[in-house]
Coordinates of C-alpha atoms in Angstrom, one line a residue:
M1 CA 22.4 108.2 236.6
S2 CA 25.6 108.7 238.5
E3 CA 26.7 112.1 239.7
D4 CA 29.5 112.1 237.1
A5 CA 27.6 110.8 234.1
W6 CA 27.2 113.3 231.2
F7 CA 24.8 113.4 228.4
V8 CA 24.4 115.9 225.5
L9 CA 21.2 117.6 224.5
P10 CA 21.7 118.8 220.9
V11 CA 20.8 122.5 220.4
H12 CA 22.0 123.5 217.0
P13 CA 24.5 125.1 216.5
A14 CA 25.6 125.2 220.2
R15 CA 25.4 122.3 222.7
L16 CA 23.9 122.2 226.1
L17 CA 25.7 119.8 228.4
L18 CA 23.7 118.5 231.4
R19 CA 24.8 116.6 234.4
A20 CA 22.9 115.6 237.5
G21 CA 22.9 118.7 239.7
T22 CA 24.8 120.8 237.2
V23 CA 24.4 122.6 233.9
A24 CA 26.9 124.0 231.4
I25 CA 26.9 125.5 227.9
A26 CA 29.6 124.1 225.7
Q27 CA 31.1 126.2 223.0
R28 CA 31.2 125.1 219.4
P29 CA 34.6 124.0 218.2
D30 CA 35.1 127.3 216.3
E31 CA 34.2 129.5 219.2
T32 CA 37.1 130.9 221.3
T33 CA 37.7 133.0 224.3
E34 CA 39.0 136.5 224.2
N35 CA 42.5 135.2 224.3
G36 CA 41.9 133.0 221.3
S37 CA 41.9 129.6 223.0
P38 CA 38.9 127.3 222.9
E39 CA 36.6 128.0 225.9
E40 CA 36.1 125.0 228.1
A41 CA 32.6 124.1 229.3
V42 CA 32.0 125.3 232.8
A43 CA 29.4 123.5 234.9
W44 CA 26.9 125.6 236.7
H45 CA 25.6 124.0 239.8
T46 CA 22.0 124.6 240.6
P47 CA 22.6 126.4 243.9
R48 CA 21.3 124.5 246.9
M49 CA 19.2 126.1 249.6
D50 CA 21.2 126.7 252.8
A51 CA 20.1 126.9 256.4
R52 CA 20.4 130.7 256.4
E53 CA 17.5 130.9 253.9
E54 CA 15.0 129.4 256.4
T55 CA 15.1 132.3 258.8
M56 CA 15.0 135.4 256.7
A57 CA 12.9 138.5 257.5
G58 CA 10.4 137.4 254.9
G59 CA 9.4 134.6 257.2
A60 CA 10.8 131.2 257.7
L61 CA 10.3 128.9 254.8
T62 CA 7.7 126.2 255.5
R63 CA 8.5 122.7 254.7
E64 CA 6.4 122.9 251.5
E65 CA 8.1 126.1 250.4
R66 CA 11.6 124.7 251.0
R67 CA 10.7 121.6 249.1
A68 CA 9.4 123.6 246.1
A69 CA 12.5 125.9 246.1
E70 CA 14.8 122.9 246.1
A71 CA 12.8 121.2 243.3
V72 CA 13.7 124.0 240.8
D73 CA 15.5 122.2 238.0
G74 CA 18.2 124.5 236.7
E75 CA 19.2 121.9 234.0
R76 CA 15.7 121.9 232.6
L77 CA 15.4 125.6 232.8
F78 CA 18.5 126.2 230.7
A79 CA 17.6 123.4 228.2
V80 CA 14.2 125.0 227.5
L81 CA 15.9 128.4 227.2
A82 CA 18.3 127.1 224.7
D83 CA 15.4 125.9 222.6
L84 CA 13.6 129.2 222.8
I85 CA 16.7 131.3 222.0
A86 CA 17.2 129.2 218.9
I87 CA 13.8 130.4 217.6
E88 CA 13.9 133.8 216.0
S89 CA 10.6 135.0 217.5
V90 CA 10.5 138.5 216.1
A91 CA 7.1 140.2 215.2
N92 CA 4.8 137.9 213.3
R93 CA 7.1 135.0 213.7
E94 CA 6.4 134.0 217.3
T95 CA 4.3 130.8 216.6
P96 CA 7.2 128.3 216.8
G97 CA 8.2 129.7 220.1
Q98 CA 4.7 129.6 221.4
E99 CA 4.4 126.0 220.3
R100 CA 7.6 125.1 222.2
V101 CA 6.3 126.8 225.3
A102 CA 2.9 125.0 225.0
E103 CA 4.9 121.7 224.6
E104 CA 6.8 122.4 227.9
M105 CA 3.6 123.3 229.7
G106 CA 2.1 120.0 228.6
A107 CA 5.2 118.2 229.8
I108 CA 4.9 119.9 233.2
G109 CA 1.2 118.8 233.4
L110 CA -0.4 122.2 233.1
E111 CA -3.9 122.5 231.7
T112 CA -3.0 124.4 228.5
D113 CA -5.1 126.8 226.4
V114 CA -3.6 127.4 223.0
W115 CA -5.6 129.5 220.5
E116 CA -5.3 131.4 217.3
I117 CA -5.6 135.1 217.9
D118 CA -8.3 136.8 215.8
F119 CA -6.5 140.0 214.9
E120 CA -9.4 141.3 212.7
R121 CA -11.6 141.3 215.8
L122 CA -8.8 142.4 218.2
R123 CA -8.0 145.5 216.1
R124 CA -11.4 146.9 216.9
H125 CA -10.7 146.9 220.6
P126 CA -10.1 150.5 221.8
A127 CA -6.9 149.4 223.7
Y128 CA -5.4 147.8 220.6
T129 CA -2.1 149.3 219.4
A130 CA 0.8 147.9 217.3
D131 CA 3.9 149.2 215.6
V132 CA 3.6 146.4 213.0
D133 CA 0.9 145.0 210.9
R134 CA -0.2 142.0 212.9
H135 CA -1.8 139.1 211.0
E136 CA -1.1 135.8 212.9
G137 CA -0.1 134.5 216.3
L138 CA -0.9 132.1 219.2
G139 CA -2.0 132.8 222.7
V140 CA -0.7 130.3 225.3
V141 CA -1.7 129.9 228.9
G142 CA -1.0 127.0 231.3
S143 CA -2.9 126.6 234.6
I144 CA -2.8 124.4 237.6
G145 CA -5.2 124.3 240.6
R146 CA -8.9 124.0 241.2
G147 CA -9.5 127.8 240.9
E148 CA -11.6 127.9 244.1
G149 CA -10.1 131.2 245.3
R150 CA -7.4 133.6 244.1
T151 CA -5.5 133.3 240.8
L152 CA -1.9 134.3 240.5
I153 CA -0.5 135.1 237.0
L154 CA 3.1 134.7 236.0
N155 CA 3.4 136.5 232.7
G156 CA 6.2 136.8 230.1
H157 CA 6.5 137.6 226.4
I158 CA 8.0 135.3 223.8
D159 CA 8.7 138.0 221.2
V160 CA 12.1 139.6 220.8
V161 CA 13.4 142.6 218.9
P162 CA 15.5 141.9 215.8
A163 CA 19.2 141.1 216.4
G164 CA 20.4 144.0 214.2
E165 CA 23.8 143.8 212.7
V166 CA 24.9 140.3 213.6
E167 CA 28.6 141.1 213.2
R168 CA 28.3 143.3 216.3
W169 CA 27.6 140.2 218.4
T170 CA 30.4 138.2 219.9
H171 CA 28.4 135.0 219.4
P172 CA 25.4 134.2 217.1
P173 CA 22.4 136.0 218.6
F174 CA 20.1 133.0 218.2
T175 CA 22.3 130.5 220.0
L176 CA 22.5 130.3 223.8
N177 CA 26.1 130.9 224.8
R178 CA 27.9 131.5 228.0
R179 CA 30.9 133.4 229.2
G180 CA 31.7 132.9 232.8
G181 CA 28.5 132.9 234.7
R182 CA 26.5 134.9 232.1
L183 CA 24.2 133.6 229.4
F184 CA 24.2 135.4 226.0
G185 CA 21.6 135.5 223.2
R186 CA 18.7 137.5 221.9
G187 CA 15.9 137.3 224.5
V188 CA 17.9 135.9 227.5
V189 CA 17.1 139.0 229.5
D190 CA 14.1 140.4 227.6
M191 CA 12.5 138.1 228.5
K192 CA 12.8 134.4 227.4
G193 CA 15.1 133.7 230.4
Q194 CA 12.5 134.9 232.9
L195 CA 9.7 133.2 231.1
C196 CA 11.6 129.9 231.5
S197 CA 12.0 130.7 235.2
A198 CA 8.2 131.0 235.5
L199 CA 7.9 127.6 233.7
A200 CA 10.5 126.2 236.1
A201 CA 8.6 127.4 239.1
A202 CA 5.4 125.7 237.9
R203 CA 7.4 122.5 237.3
A204 CA 9.0 122.7 240.7
L205 CA 5.5 122.9 242.4
R206 CA 4.5 119.8 240.4
D207 CA 7.7 117.9 241.1
A208 CA 7.3 118.7 244.8
G209 CA 3.8 117.4 244.8
I210 CA 2.3 120.7 245.8
E211 CA -1.2 121.4 244.5
P212 CA -3.1 124.7 244.8
E213 CA -6.7 125.0 245.9
D214 CA -6.6 128.3 244.2
A215 CA -5.0 128.7 240.7
L216 CA -1.7 129.5 239.2
Q217 CA -1.4 130.6 235.5
V218 CA 1.7 130.9 233.4
Q219 CA 1.0 133.2 230.4
S220 CA 3.2 133.4 227.4
V221 CA 2.3 136.3 225.1
I222 CA 3.3 137.7 221.8
G223 CA 3.6 141.3 220.5
E224 CA 4.8 143.0 223.7
E225 CA 7.6 144.8 222.0
D226 CA 5.3 146.4 219.4
G227 CA 2.2 147.3 221.5
G228 CA 0.9 144.4 223.6
S229 CA -1.5 142.7 221.3
G230 CA -0.8 139.3 222.8
M231 CA -1.5 140.5 226.3
L232 CA -4.7 142.2 225.2
A233 CA -5.8 139.0 223.4
T234 CA -5.1 137.0 226.6
I235 CA -7.2 139.3 228.7
E236 CA -10.0 139.2 226.1
R237 CA -9.8 135.4 226.2
G238 CA -10.8 135.6 229.9
H239 CA -7.4 134.9 231.4
T240 CA -7.3 137.3 234.3
G241 CA -6.6 136.9 238.0
D242 CA -6.2 138.5 241.4
G243 CA -2.5 139.3 241.1
A244 CA 0.1 139.2 238.4
I245 CA 3.9 139.2 238.2
V246 CA 5.3 140.2 234.8
V247 CA 8.8 138.9 234.8
E248 CA 10.5 141.9 233.3
P249 CA 14.3 142.6 233.9
T250 CA 14.0 144.9 236.9
G251 CA 17.2 143.9 238.6
F252 CA 15.1 142.1 241.3
V253 CA 13.4 145.5 242.1
I254 CA 9.7 145.1 242.8
A255 CA 8.0 147.6 240.5
P256 CA 4.4 148.4 241.2
A257 CA 4.5 151.3 238.8
Q258 CA 5.6 151.7 235.2
A259 CA 5.9 154.9 233.1
G260 CA 4.1 155.0 229.8
A261 CA 5.5 155.7 226.3
L262 CA 3.5 157.2 223.4
S263 CA 4.8 156.8 219.9
F264 CA 4.5 159.9 217.7
R265 CA 5.4 161.1 214.2
L266 CA 6.3 164.7 213.5
T267 CA 6.4 166.0 209.9
V268 CA 8.1 169.3 209.2
P269 CA 7.3 170.7 205.7
G270 CA 9.9 172.1 203.3
L271 CA 10.1 173.2 199.7
A272 CA 12.1 171.2 197.2
A273 CA 14.7 172.8 195.0
H274 CA 17.7 171.8 193.0
G275 CA 20.7 171.5 195.3
A276 CA 22.6 174.1 193.3
M277 CA 19.8 176.6 193.9
R278 CA 19.4 175.8 197.6
E279 CA 18.3 179.4 198.4
E280 CA 15.2 178.9 196.3
G281 CA 14.0 176.0 198.4
V282 CA 13.1 175.7 202.1
D283 CA 15.2 173.2 204.0
P284 CA 13.1 171.3 206.6
V285 CA 16.2 170.1 208.4
E286 CA 17.0 173.7 209.2
K287 CA 13.4 174.3 210.3
F288 CA 13.5 171.3 212.6
I289 CA 16.4 172.6 214.7
P290 CA 14.3 175.0 216.9
I291 CA 11.6 172.4 217.2
F292 CA 14.2 169.9 218.4
R293 CA 15.5 172.4 221.0
R294 CA 11.9 173.1 222.2
L295 CA 11.2 169.4 222.6
R296 CA 14.4 168.9 224.6
A297 CA 13.3 171.8 226.8
L298 CA 9.8 170.1 227.2
E299 CA 11.6 166.9 228.3
A300 CA 13.5 168.8 230.9
E301 CA 10.4 170.5 232.2
R302 CA 8.6 167.2 232.5
N303 CA 11.4 165.5 234.4
R304 CA 12.2 168.4 236.8
D305 CA 11.3 167.9 240.5
V306 CA 9.6 164.5 240.0
A307 CA 7.3 164.1 243.0
D308 CA 6.5 160.4 242.7
P309 CA 8.7 158.6 245.2
L310 CA 8.9 155.5 243.0
F311 CA 10.7 157.5 240.3
R312 CA 12.6 160.0 242.4
G313 CA 16.3 159.8 241.7
E314 CA 15.8 158.8 238.1
A315 CA 17.5 161.2 235.7
L316 CA 14.9 161.0 233.0
P317 CA 11.9 158.9 234.1
Y318 CA 9.8 160.3 231.3
A319 CA 12.2 160.5 228.4
L320 CA 11.3 162.0 225.1
T321 CA 13.4 160.2 222.4
M322 CA 13.5 161.0 218.7
G323 CA 14.7 157.7 217.5
R324 CA 14.3 157.9 213.7
L325 CA 14.7 160.8 211.3
R326 CA 14.4 160.9 207.5
A327 CA 14.4 163.6 205.0
G328 CA 14.8 164.0 201.2
I329 CA 14.8 161.8 198.2
W330 CA 18.0 162.8 196.5
P331 CA 21.4 164.1 197.7
S332 CA 21.4 167.1 195.4
T333 CA 17.8 168.1 196.1
V334 CA 16.5 170.3 199.0
A335 CA 14.2 167.9 200.9
E336 CA 10.5 168.4 200.6
S337 CA 9.9 167.4 204.2
L338 CA 11.5 165.9 207.3
V339 CA 9.8 163.2 209.3
V340 CA 10.8 162.3 212.9
E341 CA 9.4 159.3 214.8
G342 CA 9.9 159.0 218.5
R343 CA 8.6 158.0 221.9
Y344 CA 7.2 160.3 224.6
G345 CA 7.3 159.2 228.2
V346 CA 4.3 159.8 230.4
A347 CA 3.9 159.5 234.2
P348 CA 1.5 157.1 236.1
G349 CA -1.8 158.8 236.6
E350 CA -1.1 161.4 233.9
D351 CA -4.0 162.3 231.6
L352 CA -2.9 161.0 228.2
A353 CA -4.8 163.6 226.2
G354 CA -3.3 166.4 228.3
A355 CA 0.2 164.9 227.8
R356 CA -0.2 164.7 224.1
R357 CA -1.5 168.3 224.0
K358 CA 1.7 169.5 225.8
L359 CA 3.9 168.0 223.0
E360 CA 1.7 169.4 220.3
D361 CA 1.7 172.9 221.9
A362 CA 5.5 172.8 222.2
V363 CA 5.8 172.0 218.5
A364 CA 3.4 174.8 217.7
E365 CA 5.2 177.3 219.9
A366 CA 8.5 176.6 218.2
A367 CA 6.9 176.9 214.8
S368 CA 5.3 180.2 215.6
G369 CA 8.7 181.9 215.6
D370 CA 9.3 181.1 211.9
A371 CA 7.5 182.7 209.0
W372 CA 7.5 179.6 206.9
L373 CA 6.3 177.3 209.6
R374 CA 3.5 179.7 210.6
D375 CA 2.1 179.3 207.1
H376 CA 3.1 175.6 206.8
P377 CA 2.6 174.2 210.3
P378 CA 4.3 170.9 211.3
A379 CA 2.0 168.0 211.9
V380 CA 2.1 165.7 214.9
E381 CA 0.5 162.3 214.6
W382 CA 0.1 159.7 217.4
V383 CA 0.9 156.4 215.7
G384 CA 2.0 152.9 216.6
A385 CA 2.4 151.7 220.1
Q386 CA 0.6 153.8 222.8
F387 CA 1.8 152.4 226.1
A388 CA -0.2 154.0 228.9
A389 CA 1.4 154.1 232.4
A390 CA 0.1 151.9 235.2
R391 CA 0.3 151.6 239.0
T392 CA -0.6 149.0 241.6
D393 CA -1.1 149.8 245.3
A394 CA 2.1 148.9 247.1
R395 CA -0.1 147.4 249.9
D396 CA -1.7 144.9 247.5
P397 CA -1.4 141.2 248.5
V398 CA 0.6 140.3 245.4
V399 CA 3.3 142.9 246.4
G400 CA 3.4 141.5 249.9
A401 CA 3.6 137.9 248.9
L402 CA 6.4 138.6 246.4
A403 CA 8.4 140.8 248.7
G404 CA 8.3 138.2 251.5
A405 CA 9.3 135.4 249.1
A406 CA 12.2 137.5 247.8
R407 CA 13.4 138.2 251.3
S408 CA 13.2 134.6 252.3
I409 CA 15.1 133.3 249.2
G410 CA 17.4 136.2 248.5
G411 CA 18.3 137.1 252.0
T412 CA 17.9 140.9 251.6
E413 CA 15.1 143.4 251.6
P414 CA 14.0 143.9 248.0
R415 CA 13.9 147.4 246.7
V416 CA 10.6 148.9 245.5
G417 CA 10.6 151.4 242.7
G418 CA 9.1 152.3 239.3
V419 CA 10.4 151.5 235.8
R420 CA 10.6 154.1 233.1
Y421 CA 9.7 151.8 230.2
G422 CA 6.4 150.6 228.9
A423 CA 5.3 147.0 229.5
D424 CA 2.3 144.7 229.4
M425 CA 1.6 145.6 233.0
R426 CA -0.5 148.5 231.8
L427 CA -3.0 146.2 230.0
L428 CA -3.3 143.8 233.0
V429 CA -3.9 146.8 235.4
N430 CA -5.9 149.2 233.2
H431 CA -8.0 146.7 231.2
G432 CA -7.8 143.3 233.0
H433 CA -8.1 145.1 236.4
V434 CA -5.4 142.8 237.8
P435 CA -3.1 144.2 240.5
T436 CA 0.3 143.7 238.8
V437 CA 4.0 144.2 239.5
L438 CA 7.1 143.9 237.3
F439 CA 9.9 141.7 238.8
G440 CA 12.8 139.8 237.5
P441 CA 16.6 139.6 237.2
G442 CA 18.7 141.4 234.7
D443 CA 19.2 145.0 233.6
V444 CA 17.0 146.5 230.9
R445 CA 20.1 148.2 229.6
E446 CA 21.2 144.7 228.4
A447 CA 18.1 144.4 226.2
H448 CA 17.7 145.6 222.6
R449 CA 21.5 145.5 222.0
P450 CA 24.2 143.2 220.9
D451 CA 25.5 140.6 223.4
E452 CA 22.3 140.7 225.5
S453 CA 23.0 138.8 228.7
V454 CA 21.9 137.7 232.2
H455 CA 23.4 135.9 235.1
A456 CA 22.5 132.2 234.9
T457 CA 22.1 131.8 238.6
D458 CA 19.7 134.7 238.8
L459 CA 17.2 132.8 236.6
V460 CA 17.3 129.9 239.1
E461 CA 16.8 132.3 242.0
L462 CA 13.8 133.9 240.2
A463 CA 12.2 130.5 239.7
R464 CA 12.6 129.8 243.5
I465 CA 11.1 133.2 244.4
L466 CA 8.1 132.6 242.1
A467 CA 7.5 129.2 243.4
V468 CA 7.4 130.4 247.0
T469 CA 5.3 133.4 246.0
A470 CA 2.8 131.1 244.4
I471 CA 2.5 129.0 247.6
R472 CA 2.0 132.1 249.7
F473 CA -0.5 133.8 247.4
C474 CA -2.5 130.7 246.5
R475 CA -3.6 128.1 249.0
M476 CA -1.2 125.3 248.2
H477 CA -0.8 122.0 250.0
G478 CA 1.4 119.0 249.4

């Protein structure tokens, strides 16, 4: 095919235009720019390696590493991503997405393990937790190499949170779109984009003719957003290793530590009465106010003078969020109770039982100052997702291999820090006993909101970093 030849890969309702060495997303005819004119397709060149990248502080790229980095196929990466964005893989509906990932693994030439997760059995595992009632799903793992030494895992999740109110999106959330150099769509940053980068890294190794004596796994898991059931099932299947990179959106920060997040439900009792006779009832909304203030004070106490250097400088590394509140059954009735559901941040290494007790004691302390609540104490329940914190030694080989590759490809010293959100890292570290880091492009603030986006070229850079990391961590020859 000539340099200027174009072909179209249909991706309904958008189109992905591919050209040798370039990639572009074309708008649908009815999509316009902010000034109202049809937006022209802009070609994204897969950035070529330059001579500067051979002599970075991470060590000169070997001939094999350079060949693998240059073999990253940006066109294919974006094409697979367009397919995955078009699949609305919310909780309990991830199977089509997993099937598409397995198809791509097969096309790459990976040895692929696809299995139905036995949720009846998995629910009996002490580490099982879920915010939704899970009843079906696939596990998908692709591997290359003889497995004679170390195994490196590249892990990403296929599930996404719901799009919410679609009218708040500039473009349809389940269509891959672009504006300038950014890609938009539900899951592009959390984390289908990075999962496609991991697949692209494996493809690059194959295309460059580089074979590992050790083993490289690409894991696609479900259920990360609601508790990590897919990751737990993958570990229980026996897919573990000697190092893992979970491709979360860390802004290319290497994160060997993640805070935890424990979901809770708080019920404040009241006494129902006719709205016209409000004084004869007990309003739980009013009773919740001092509890709310005490929980805000608890949050401040837990985030004051943070000693962990990986979290120092964060305003609220261990946030306490009350995200959902409901009370009452009728507008003209004093509510019988108020229910608050939230998440409670915990630090790496913190005893979870002790952390839970601090929140329970704070609620009890606030209630002790009210005569009604002393006789009708609020109840705290620990329900849904219970994301423990996790930490990997910053001197572990997986950290060193990744940091060196990031320096060699990116040209700058990667920052090392902790992340304040829960992730599947905790299961790999705490139950799979796999040294694990979080690493990938994008800002987590772009996730779980309308117009989720990521820089397109960052996904290509991630694929190159992962390919070089795999060569350095595993014994690979070509």
